[in-house]
PDB file of C-alpha atoms in Angstrom:
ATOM      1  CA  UNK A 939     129.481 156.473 -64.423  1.00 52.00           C
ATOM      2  CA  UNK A 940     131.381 159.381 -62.818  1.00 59.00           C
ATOM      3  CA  UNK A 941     132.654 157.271 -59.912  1.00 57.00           C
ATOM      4  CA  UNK A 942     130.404 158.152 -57.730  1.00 55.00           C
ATOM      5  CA  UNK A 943     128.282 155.667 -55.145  1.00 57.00           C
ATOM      6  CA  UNK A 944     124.391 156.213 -55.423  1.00 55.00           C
ATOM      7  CA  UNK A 945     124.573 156.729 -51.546  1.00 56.00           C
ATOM      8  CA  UNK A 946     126.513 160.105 -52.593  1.00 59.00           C
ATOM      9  CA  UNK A 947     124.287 161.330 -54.990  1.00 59.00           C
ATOM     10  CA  UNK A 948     121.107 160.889 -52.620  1.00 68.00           C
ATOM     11  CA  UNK A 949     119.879 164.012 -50.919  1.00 79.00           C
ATOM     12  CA  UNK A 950     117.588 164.226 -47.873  1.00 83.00           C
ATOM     13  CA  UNK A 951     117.024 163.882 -44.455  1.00 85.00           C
ATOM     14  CA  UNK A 952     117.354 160.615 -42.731  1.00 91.00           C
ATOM     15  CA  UNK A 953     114.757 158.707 -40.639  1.00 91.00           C
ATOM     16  CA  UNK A 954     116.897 159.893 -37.351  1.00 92.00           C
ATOM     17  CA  UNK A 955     116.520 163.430 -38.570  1.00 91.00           C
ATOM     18  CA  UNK A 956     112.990 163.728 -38.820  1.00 91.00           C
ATOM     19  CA  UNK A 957     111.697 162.031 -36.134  1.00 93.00           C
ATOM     20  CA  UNK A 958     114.121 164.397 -33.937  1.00 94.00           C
ATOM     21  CA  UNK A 959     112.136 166.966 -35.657  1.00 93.00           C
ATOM     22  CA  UNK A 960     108.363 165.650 -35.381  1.00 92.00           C
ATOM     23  CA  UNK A 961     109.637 165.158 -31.138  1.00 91.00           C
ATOM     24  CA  UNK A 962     110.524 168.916 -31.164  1.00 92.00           C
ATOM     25  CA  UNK A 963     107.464 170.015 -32.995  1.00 90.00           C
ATOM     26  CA  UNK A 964     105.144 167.574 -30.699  1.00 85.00           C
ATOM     27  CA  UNK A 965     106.925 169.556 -27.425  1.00 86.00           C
ATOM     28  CA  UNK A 966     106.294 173.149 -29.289  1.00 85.00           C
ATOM     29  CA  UNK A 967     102.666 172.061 -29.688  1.00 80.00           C
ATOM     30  CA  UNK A 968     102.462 170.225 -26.432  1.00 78.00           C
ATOM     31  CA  UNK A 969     103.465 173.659 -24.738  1.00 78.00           C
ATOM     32  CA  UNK A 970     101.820 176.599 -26.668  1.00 75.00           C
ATOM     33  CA  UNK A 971      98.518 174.930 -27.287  1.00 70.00           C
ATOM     34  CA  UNK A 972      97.298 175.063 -23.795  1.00 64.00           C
ATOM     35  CA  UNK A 973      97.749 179.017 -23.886  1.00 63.00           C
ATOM     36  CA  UNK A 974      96.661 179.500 -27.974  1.00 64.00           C
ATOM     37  CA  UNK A 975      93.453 178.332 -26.551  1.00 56.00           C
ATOM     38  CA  UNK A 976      93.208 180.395 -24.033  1.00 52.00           C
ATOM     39  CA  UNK A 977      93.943 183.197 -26.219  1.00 57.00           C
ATOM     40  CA  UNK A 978      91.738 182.297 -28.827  1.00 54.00           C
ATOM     41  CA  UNK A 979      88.656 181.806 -26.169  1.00 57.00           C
ATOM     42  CA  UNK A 980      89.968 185.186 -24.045  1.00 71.00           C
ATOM     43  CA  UNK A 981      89.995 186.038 -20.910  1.00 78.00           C
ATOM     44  CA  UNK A 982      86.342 186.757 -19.626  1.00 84.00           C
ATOM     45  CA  UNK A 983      87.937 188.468 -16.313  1.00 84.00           C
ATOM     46  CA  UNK A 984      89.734 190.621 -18.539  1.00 86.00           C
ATOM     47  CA  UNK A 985      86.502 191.192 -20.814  1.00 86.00           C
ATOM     48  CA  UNK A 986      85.031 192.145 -17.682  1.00 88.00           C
ATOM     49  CA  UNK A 987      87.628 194.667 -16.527  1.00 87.00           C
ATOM     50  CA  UNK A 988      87.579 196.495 -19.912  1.00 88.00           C
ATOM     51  CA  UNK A 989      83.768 197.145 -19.254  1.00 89.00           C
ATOM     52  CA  UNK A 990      84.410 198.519 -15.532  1.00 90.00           C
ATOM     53  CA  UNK A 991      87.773 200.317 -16.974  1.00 90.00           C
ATOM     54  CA  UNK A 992      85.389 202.278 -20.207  1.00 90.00           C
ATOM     55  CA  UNK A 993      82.512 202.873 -17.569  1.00 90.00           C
ATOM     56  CA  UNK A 994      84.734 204.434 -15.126  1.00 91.00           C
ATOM     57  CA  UNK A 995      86.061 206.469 -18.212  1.00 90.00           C
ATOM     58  CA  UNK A 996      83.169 207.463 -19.486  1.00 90.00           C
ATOM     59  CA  UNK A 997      81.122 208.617 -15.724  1.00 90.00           C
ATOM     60  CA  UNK A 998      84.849 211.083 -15.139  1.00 91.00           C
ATOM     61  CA  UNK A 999      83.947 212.236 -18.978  1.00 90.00           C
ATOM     62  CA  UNK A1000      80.745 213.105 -17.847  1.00 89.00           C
ATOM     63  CA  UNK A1001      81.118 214.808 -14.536  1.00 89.00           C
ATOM     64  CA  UNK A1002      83.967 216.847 -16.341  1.00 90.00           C
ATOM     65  CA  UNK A1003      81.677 217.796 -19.180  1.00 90.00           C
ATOM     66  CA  UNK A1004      78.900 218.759 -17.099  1.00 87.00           C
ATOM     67  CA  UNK A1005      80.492 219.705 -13.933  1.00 90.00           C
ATOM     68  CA  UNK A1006      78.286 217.287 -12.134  1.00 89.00           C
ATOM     69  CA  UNK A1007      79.372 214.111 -10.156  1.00 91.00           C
ATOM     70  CA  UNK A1008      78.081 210.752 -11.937  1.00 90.00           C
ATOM     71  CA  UNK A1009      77.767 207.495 -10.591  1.00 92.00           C
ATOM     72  CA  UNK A1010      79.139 204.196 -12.146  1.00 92.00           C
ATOM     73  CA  UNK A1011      76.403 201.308 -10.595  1.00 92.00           C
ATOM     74  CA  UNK A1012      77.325 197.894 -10.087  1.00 92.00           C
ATOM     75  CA  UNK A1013      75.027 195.153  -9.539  1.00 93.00           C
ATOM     76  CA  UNK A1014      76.473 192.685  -8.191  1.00 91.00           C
ATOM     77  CA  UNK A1015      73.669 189.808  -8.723  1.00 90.00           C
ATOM     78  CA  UNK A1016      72.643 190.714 -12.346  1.00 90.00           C
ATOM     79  CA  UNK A1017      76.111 191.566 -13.578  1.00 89.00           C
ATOM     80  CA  UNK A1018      75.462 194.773 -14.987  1.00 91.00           C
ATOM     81  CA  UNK A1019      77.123 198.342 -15.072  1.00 91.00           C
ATOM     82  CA  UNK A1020      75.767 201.363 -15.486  1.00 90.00           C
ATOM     83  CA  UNK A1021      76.418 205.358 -15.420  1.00 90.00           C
ATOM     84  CA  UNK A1022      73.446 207.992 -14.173  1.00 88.00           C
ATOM     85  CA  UNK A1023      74.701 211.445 -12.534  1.00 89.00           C
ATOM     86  CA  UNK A1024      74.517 211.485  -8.733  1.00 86.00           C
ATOM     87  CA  UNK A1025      71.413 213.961  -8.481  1.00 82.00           C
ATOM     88  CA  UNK A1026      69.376 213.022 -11.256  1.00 73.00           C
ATOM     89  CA  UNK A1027      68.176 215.806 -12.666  1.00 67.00           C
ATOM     90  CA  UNK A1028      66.212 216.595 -16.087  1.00 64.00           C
ATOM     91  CA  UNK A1029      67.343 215.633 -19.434  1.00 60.00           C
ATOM     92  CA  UNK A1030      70.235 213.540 -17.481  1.00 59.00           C
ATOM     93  CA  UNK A1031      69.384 209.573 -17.200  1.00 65.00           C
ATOM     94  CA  UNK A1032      70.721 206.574 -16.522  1.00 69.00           C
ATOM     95  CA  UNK A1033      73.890 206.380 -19.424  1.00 72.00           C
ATOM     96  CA  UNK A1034      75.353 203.737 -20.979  1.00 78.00           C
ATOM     97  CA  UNK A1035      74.398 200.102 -19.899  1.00 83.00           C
ATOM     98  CA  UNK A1036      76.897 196.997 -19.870  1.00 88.00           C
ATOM     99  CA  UNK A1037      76.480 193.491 -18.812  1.00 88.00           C
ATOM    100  CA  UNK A1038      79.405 191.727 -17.281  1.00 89.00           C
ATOM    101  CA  UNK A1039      80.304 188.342 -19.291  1.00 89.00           C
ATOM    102  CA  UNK A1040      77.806 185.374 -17.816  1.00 89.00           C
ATOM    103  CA  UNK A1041      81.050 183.516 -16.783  1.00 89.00           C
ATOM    104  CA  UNK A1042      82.366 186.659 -14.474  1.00 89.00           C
ATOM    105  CA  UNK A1043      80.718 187.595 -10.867  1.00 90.00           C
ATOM    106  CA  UNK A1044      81.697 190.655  -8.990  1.00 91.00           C
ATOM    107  CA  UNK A1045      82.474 189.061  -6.188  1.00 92.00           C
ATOM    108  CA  UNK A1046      83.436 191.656  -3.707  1.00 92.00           C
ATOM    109  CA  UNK A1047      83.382 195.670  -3.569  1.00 92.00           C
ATOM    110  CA  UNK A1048      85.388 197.227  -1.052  1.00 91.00           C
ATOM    111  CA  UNK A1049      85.203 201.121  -0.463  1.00 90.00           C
ATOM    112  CA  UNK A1050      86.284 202.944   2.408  1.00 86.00           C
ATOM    113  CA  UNK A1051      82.727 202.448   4.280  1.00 84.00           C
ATOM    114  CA  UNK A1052      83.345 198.518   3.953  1.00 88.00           C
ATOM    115  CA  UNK A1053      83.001 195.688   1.847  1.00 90.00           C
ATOM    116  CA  UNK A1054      79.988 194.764   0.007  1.00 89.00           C
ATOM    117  CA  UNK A1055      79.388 190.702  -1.655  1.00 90.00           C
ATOM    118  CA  UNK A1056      75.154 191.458  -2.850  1.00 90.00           C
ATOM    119  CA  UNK A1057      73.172 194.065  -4.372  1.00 91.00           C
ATOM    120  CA  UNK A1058      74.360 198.015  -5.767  1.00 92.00           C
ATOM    121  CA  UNK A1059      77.205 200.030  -5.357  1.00 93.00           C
ATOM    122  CA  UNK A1060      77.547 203.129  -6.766  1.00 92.00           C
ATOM    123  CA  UNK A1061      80.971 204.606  -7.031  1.00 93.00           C
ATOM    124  CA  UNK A1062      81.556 208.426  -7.158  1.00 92.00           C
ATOM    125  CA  UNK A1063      83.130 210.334 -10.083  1.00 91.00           C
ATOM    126  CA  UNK A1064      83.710 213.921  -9.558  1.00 92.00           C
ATOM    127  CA  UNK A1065      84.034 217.125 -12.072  1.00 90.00           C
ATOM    128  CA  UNK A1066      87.467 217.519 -10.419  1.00 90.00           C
ATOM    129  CA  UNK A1067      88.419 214.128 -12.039  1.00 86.00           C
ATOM    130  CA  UNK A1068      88.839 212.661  -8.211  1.00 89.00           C
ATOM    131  CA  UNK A1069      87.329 209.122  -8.563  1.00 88.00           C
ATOM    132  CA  UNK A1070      85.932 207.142  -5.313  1.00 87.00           C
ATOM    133  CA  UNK A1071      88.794 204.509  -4.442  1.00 90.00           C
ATOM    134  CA  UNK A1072      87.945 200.989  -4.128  1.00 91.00           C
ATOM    135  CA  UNK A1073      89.102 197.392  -4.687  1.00 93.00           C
ATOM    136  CA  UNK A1074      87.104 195.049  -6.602  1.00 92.00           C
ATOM    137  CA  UNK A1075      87.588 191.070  -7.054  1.00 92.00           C
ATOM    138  CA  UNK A1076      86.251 189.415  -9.962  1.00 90.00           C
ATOM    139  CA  UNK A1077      85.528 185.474 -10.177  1.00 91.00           C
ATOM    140  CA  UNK A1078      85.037 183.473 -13.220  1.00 87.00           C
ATOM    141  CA  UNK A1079      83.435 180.321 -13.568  1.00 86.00           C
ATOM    142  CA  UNK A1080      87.227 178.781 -13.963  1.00 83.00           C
ATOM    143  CA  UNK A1081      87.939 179.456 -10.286  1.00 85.00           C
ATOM    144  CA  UNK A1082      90.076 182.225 -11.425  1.00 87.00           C
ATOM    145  CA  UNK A1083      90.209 185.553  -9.594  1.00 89.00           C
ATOM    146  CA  UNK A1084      91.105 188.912 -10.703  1.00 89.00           C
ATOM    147  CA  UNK A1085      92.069 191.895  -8.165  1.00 92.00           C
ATOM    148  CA  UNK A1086      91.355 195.208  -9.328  1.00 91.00           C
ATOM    149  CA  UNK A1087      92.229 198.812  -7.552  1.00 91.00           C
ATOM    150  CA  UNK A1088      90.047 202.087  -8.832  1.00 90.00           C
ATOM    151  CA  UNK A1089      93.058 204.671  -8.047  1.00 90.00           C
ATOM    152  CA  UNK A1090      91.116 208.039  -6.767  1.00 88.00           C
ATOM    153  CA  UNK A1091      93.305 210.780  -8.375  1.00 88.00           C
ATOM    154  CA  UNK A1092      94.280 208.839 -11.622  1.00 87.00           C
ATOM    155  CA  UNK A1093      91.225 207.411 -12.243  1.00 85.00           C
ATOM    156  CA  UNK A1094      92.841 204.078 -13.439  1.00 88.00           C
ATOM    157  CA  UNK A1095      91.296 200.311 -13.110  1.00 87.00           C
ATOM    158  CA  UNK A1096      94.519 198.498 -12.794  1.00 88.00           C
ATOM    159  CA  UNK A1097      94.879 194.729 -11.681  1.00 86.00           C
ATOM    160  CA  UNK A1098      96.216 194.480  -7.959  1.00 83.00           C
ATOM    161  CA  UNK A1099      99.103 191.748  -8.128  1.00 73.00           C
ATOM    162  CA  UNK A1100      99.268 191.203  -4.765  1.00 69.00           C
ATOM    163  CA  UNK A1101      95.955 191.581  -3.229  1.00 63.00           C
ATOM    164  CA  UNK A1102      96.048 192.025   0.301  1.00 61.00           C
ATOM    165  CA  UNK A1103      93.596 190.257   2.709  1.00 56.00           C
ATOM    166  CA  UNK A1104      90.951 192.829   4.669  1.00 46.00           C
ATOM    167  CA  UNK A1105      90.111 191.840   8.157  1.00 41.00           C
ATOM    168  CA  UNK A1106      87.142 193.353  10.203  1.00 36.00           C
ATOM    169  CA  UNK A1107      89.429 195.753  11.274  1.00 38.00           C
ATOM    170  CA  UNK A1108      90.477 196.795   7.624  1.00 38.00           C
ATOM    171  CA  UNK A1109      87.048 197.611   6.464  1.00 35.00           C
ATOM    172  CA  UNK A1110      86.912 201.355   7.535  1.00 38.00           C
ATOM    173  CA  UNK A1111      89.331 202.161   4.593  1.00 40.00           C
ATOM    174  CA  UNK A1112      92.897 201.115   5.296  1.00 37.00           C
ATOM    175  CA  UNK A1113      92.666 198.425   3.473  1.00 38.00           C
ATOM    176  CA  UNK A1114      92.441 200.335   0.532  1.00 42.00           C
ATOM    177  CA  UNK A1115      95.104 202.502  -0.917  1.00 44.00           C
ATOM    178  CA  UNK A1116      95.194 206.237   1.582  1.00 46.00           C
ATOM    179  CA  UNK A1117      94.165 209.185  -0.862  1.00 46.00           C
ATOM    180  CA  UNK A1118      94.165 212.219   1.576  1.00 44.00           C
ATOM    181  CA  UNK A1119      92.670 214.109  -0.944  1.00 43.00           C
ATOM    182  CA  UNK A1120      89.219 212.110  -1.236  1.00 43.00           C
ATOM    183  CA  UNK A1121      88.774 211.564   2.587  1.00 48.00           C
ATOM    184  CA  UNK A1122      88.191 215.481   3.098  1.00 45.00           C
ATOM    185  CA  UNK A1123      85.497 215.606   0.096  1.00 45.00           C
ATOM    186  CA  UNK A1124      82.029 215.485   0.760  1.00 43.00           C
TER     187      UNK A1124
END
């Protein structure tokens, strides 16, 4: 009719085409579901730091508001985190009460008196905001291990990237980052 071939007029993709495109998606997929899922299902190491990280903040909010040290306890066998002031004294208790994800252990505290695998810690926070350094490791049921460093001036939980290996030797505090400042404290 207007001299053109019906091949012309047709519009479309060809077969070639979209298979080239379902192989592309299928690779997308193949790649980002693994870590969607992941993502989706979270992290329970990094559940677990955000509970040490807001009890850490909340013991130097106390001891700055009532110009007392607190105490941020860690039990180490039932998973749970707590805050009470170092001398307990009236109408101050135990504060605040977390419990670690079931599929985290702490499995490792290490101050500068040594490291400790069972039982409590308790870790300092003074009204001077001076909080006591340590390194803790973390363990989920997925084998996967999370390094974390209490800094004593800032106060900060952050994640060690390069965790360094303590020997016997270590344990009396060099293994942990020198703070001049909270090794002349009481």
């Amino acid at each position: 009719m207007n001299g053109r071939s019906k091949t012309q007029d047709s519009v479309g993709f060809t077969l070639i085409e979209l298979l080239v495109v379902l192989a592309i998606l299928a690779i997308t997929l193949a790649l980002a579901v693994p870590r969607l899922t992941s993502f989706l299902e979270g992290d329970p190491n990094k559940a677990a730091q955000d509970i040490l990280a807001r009890a850490v903040l909340r013991a130097r909010e106390r001891a700055a508001f009532t110009q007392d040290a607190w105490e941020v306890h860690l039990d180490l066998t039932a998973r749970r985190v707590w805050l009470a002031p170092q001398e307990p004294q009236e109408g101050k208790t135990v504060a605040f009460d977390w419990t670690l994800p079931e599929e985290v252990v702490i499995q490792s505290i290490t101050l500068a008196g040594g490291t400790t695998t069972s039982g409590q810690v308790a870790l300092r926070m003074l009204p001077t905001g001076l909080t006591e350094p340590c390194r803790i490791t973390l363990v989920n049921t997925g084998g996967r291990t999370r390094h974390l460093v209490l800094e004593a001036v800032s106060g900060r939980l952050v994640e060690d990237s390069k965790p360094r290996e303590t020997t016997d030797t270590q344990l009396a505090g060099s293994a942990l980052p020198r703070d001049p400042v909270w090794e002349h404290l009481p």
